[in-house]
PDB file of C-alpha atoms in Angstrom:
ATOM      1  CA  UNK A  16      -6.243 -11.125  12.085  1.00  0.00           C
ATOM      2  CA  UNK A  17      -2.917 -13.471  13.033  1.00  0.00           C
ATOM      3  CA  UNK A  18      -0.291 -11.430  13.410  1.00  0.00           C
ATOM      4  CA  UNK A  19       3.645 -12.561  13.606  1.00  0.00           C
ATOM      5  CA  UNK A  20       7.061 -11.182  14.953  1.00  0.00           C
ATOM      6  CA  UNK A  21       9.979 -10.099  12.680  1.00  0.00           C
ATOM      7  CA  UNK A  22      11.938 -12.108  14.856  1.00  0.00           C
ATOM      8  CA  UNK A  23       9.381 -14.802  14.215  1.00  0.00           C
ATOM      9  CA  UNK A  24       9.446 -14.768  10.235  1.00  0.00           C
ATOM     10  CA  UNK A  25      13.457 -14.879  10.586  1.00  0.00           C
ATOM     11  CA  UNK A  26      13.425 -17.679  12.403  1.00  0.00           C
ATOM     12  CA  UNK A  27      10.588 -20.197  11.250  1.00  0.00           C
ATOM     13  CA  UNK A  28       9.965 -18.533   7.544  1.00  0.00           C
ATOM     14  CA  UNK A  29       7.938 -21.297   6.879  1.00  0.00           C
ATOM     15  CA  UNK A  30       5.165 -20.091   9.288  1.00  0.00           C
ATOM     16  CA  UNK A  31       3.756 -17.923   6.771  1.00  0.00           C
ATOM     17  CA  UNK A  32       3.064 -21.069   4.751  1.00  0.00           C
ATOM     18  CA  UNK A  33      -0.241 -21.960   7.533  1.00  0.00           C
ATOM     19  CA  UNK A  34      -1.825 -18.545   6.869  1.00  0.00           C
ATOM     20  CA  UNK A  35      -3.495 -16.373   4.114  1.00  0.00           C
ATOM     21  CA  UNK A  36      -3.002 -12.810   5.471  1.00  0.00           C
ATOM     22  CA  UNK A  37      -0.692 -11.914   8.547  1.00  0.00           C
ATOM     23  CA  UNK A  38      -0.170  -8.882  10.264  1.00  0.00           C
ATOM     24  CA  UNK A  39       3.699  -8.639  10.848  1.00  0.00           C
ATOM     25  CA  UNK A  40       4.680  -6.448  13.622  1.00  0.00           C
ATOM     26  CA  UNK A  41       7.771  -5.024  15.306  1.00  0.00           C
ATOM     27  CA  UNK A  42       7.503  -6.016  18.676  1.00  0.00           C
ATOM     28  CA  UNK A  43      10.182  -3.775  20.756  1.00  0.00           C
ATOM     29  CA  UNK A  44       8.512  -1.004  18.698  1.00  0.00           C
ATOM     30  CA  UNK A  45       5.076  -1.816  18.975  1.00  0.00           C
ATOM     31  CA  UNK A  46       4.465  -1.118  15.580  1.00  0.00           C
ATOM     32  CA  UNK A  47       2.756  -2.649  12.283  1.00  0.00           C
ATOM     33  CA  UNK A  48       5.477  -2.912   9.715  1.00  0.00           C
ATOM     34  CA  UNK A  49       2.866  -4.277   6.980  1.00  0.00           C
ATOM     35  CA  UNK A  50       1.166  -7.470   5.825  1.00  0.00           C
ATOM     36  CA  UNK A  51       1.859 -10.608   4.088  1.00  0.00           C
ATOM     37  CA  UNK A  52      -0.434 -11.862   1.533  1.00  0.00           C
ATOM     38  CA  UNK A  53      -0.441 -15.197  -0.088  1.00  0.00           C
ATOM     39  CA  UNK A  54       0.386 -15.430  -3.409  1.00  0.00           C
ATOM     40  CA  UNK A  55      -2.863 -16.110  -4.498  1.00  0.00           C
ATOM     41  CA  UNK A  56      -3.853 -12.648  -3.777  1.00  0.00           C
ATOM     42  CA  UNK A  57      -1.472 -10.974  -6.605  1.00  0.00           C
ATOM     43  CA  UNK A  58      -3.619 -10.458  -8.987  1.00  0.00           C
ATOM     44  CA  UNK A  59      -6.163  -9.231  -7.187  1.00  0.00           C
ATOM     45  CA  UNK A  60      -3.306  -6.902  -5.603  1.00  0.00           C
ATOM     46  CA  UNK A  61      -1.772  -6.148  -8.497  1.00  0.00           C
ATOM     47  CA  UNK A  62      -5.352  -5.307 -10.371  1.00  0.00           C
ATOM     48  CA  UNK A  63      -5.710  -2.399  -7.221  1.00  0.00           C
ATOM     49  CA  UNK A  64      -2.576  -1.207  -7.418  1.00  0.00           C
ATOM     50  CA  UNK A  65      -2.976  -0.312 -10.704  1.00  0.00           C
ATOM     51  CA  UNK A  66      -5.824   1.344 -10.398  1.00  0.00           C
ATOM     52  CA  UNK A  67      -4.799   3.389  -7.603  1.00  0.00           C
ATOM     53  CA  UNK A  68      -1.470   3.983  -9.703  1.00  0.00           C
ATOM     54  CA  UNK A  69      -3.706   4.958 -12.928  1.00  0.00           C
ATOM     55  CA  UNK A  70      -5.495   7.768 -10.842  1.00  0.00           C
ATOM     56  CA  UNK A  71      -2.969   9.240  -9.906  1.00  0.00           C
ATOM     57  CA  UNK A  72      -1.680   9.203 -13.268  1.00  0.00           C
ATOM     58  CA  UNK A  73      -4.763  10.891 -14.760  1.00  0.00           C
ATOM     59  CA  UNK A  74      -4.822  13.459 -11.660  1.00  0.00           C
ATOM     60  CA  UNK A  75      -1.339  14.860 -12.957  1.00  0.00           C
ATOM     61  CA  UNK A  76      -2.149  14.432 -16.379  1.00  0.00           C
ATOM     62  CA  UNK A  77      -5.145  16.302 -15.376  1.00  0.00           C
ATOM     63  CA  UNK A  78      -2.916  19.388 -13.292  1.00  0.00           C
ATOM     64  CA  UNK A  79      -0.584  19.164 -16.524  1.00  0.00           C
ATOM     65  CA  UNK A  80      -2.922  20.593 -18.619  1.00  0.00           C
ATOM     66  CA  UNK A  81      -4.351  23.189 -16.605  1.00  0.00           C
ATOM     67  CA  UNK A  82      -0.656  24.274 -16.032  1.00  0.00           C
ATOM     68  CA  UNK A  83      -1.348  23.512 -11.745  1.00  0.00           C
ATOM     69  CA  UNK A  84       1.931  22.879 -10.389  1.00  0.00           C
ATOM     70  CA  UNK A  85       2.274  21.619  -6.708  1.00  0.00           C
ATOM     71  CA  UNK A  86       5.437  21.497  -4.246  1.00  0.00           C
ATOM     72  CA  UNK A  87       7.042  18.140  -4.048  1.00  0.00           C
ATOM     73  CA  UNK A  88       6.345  17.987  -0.143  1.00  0.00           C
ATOM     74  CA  UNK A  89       2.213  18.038  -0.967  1.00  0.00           C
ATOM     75  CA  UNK A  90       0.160  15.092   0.014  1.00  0.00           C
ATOM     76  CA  UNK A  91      -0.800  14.043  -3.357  1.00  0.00           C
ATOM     77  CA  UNK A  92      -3.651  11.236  -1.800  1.00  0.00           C
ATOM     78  CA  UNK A  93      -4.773  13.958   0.426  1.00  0.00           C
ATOM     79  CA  UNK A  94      -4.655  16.650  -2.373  1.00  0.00           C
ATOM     80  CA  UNK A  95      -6.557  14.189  -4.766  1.00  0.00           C
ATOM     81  CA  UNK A  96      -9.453  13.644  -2.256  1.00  0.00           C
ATOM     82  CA  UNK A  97      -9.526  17.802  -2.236  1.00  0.00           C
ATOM     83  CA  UNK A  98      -9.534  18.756  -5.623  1.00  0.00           C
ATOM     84  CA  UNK A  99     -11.216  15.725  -7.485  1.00  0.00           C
ATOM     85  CA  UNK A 100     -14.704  16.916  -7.591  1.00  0.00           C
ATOM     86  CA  UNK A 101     -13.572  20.452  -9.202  1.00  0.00           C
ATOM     87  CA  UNK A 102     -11.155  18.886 -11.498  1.00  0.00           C
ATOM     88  CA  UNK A 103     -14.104  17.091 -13.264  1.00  0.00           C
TER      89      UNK A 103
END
């Protein structure tokens, strides 16, 4: 995967125009900060975002009715991958 500087998108934006996915990193960190995706990709983003956003939706909905209540410091992705094959 290509990956680019912060420093690198400030100063020649237009570098992002060559490629389809970039990794874009912090380099006096040494960290990922996240990806760029051509626009060509948002719907297909935007169709798995709402999925993922849906389940979690129907896991509360699901807690709601059986009157579960969690604390608001829980991992909800790791509590979902827990509890979803006893919720069924």
């Amino acid at each position: 995967m290509n990956t680019i500087s912060i420093s690198d998108i400030q100063r020649k934006l237009h570098n992002l125009d060559n490629f389809d996915i970039v990794e874009i990193v912090d380099k006096k960190r040494h960290q990922v900060k996240g990806y760029f995706l051509d626009k060509k990709y948002h719907d297909m983003v935007m169709e798995l975002f709402n999925k993922e956003h849906n389940k979690k939706n129907d896991f509360f909905n699901t807690l709601k009715k059986r009157n579960i209540h969690i604390d608001s410091s829980v991992n909800i992705d790791s509590l979902m991958n827990e509890m979803s094959d006893g919720l069924s």
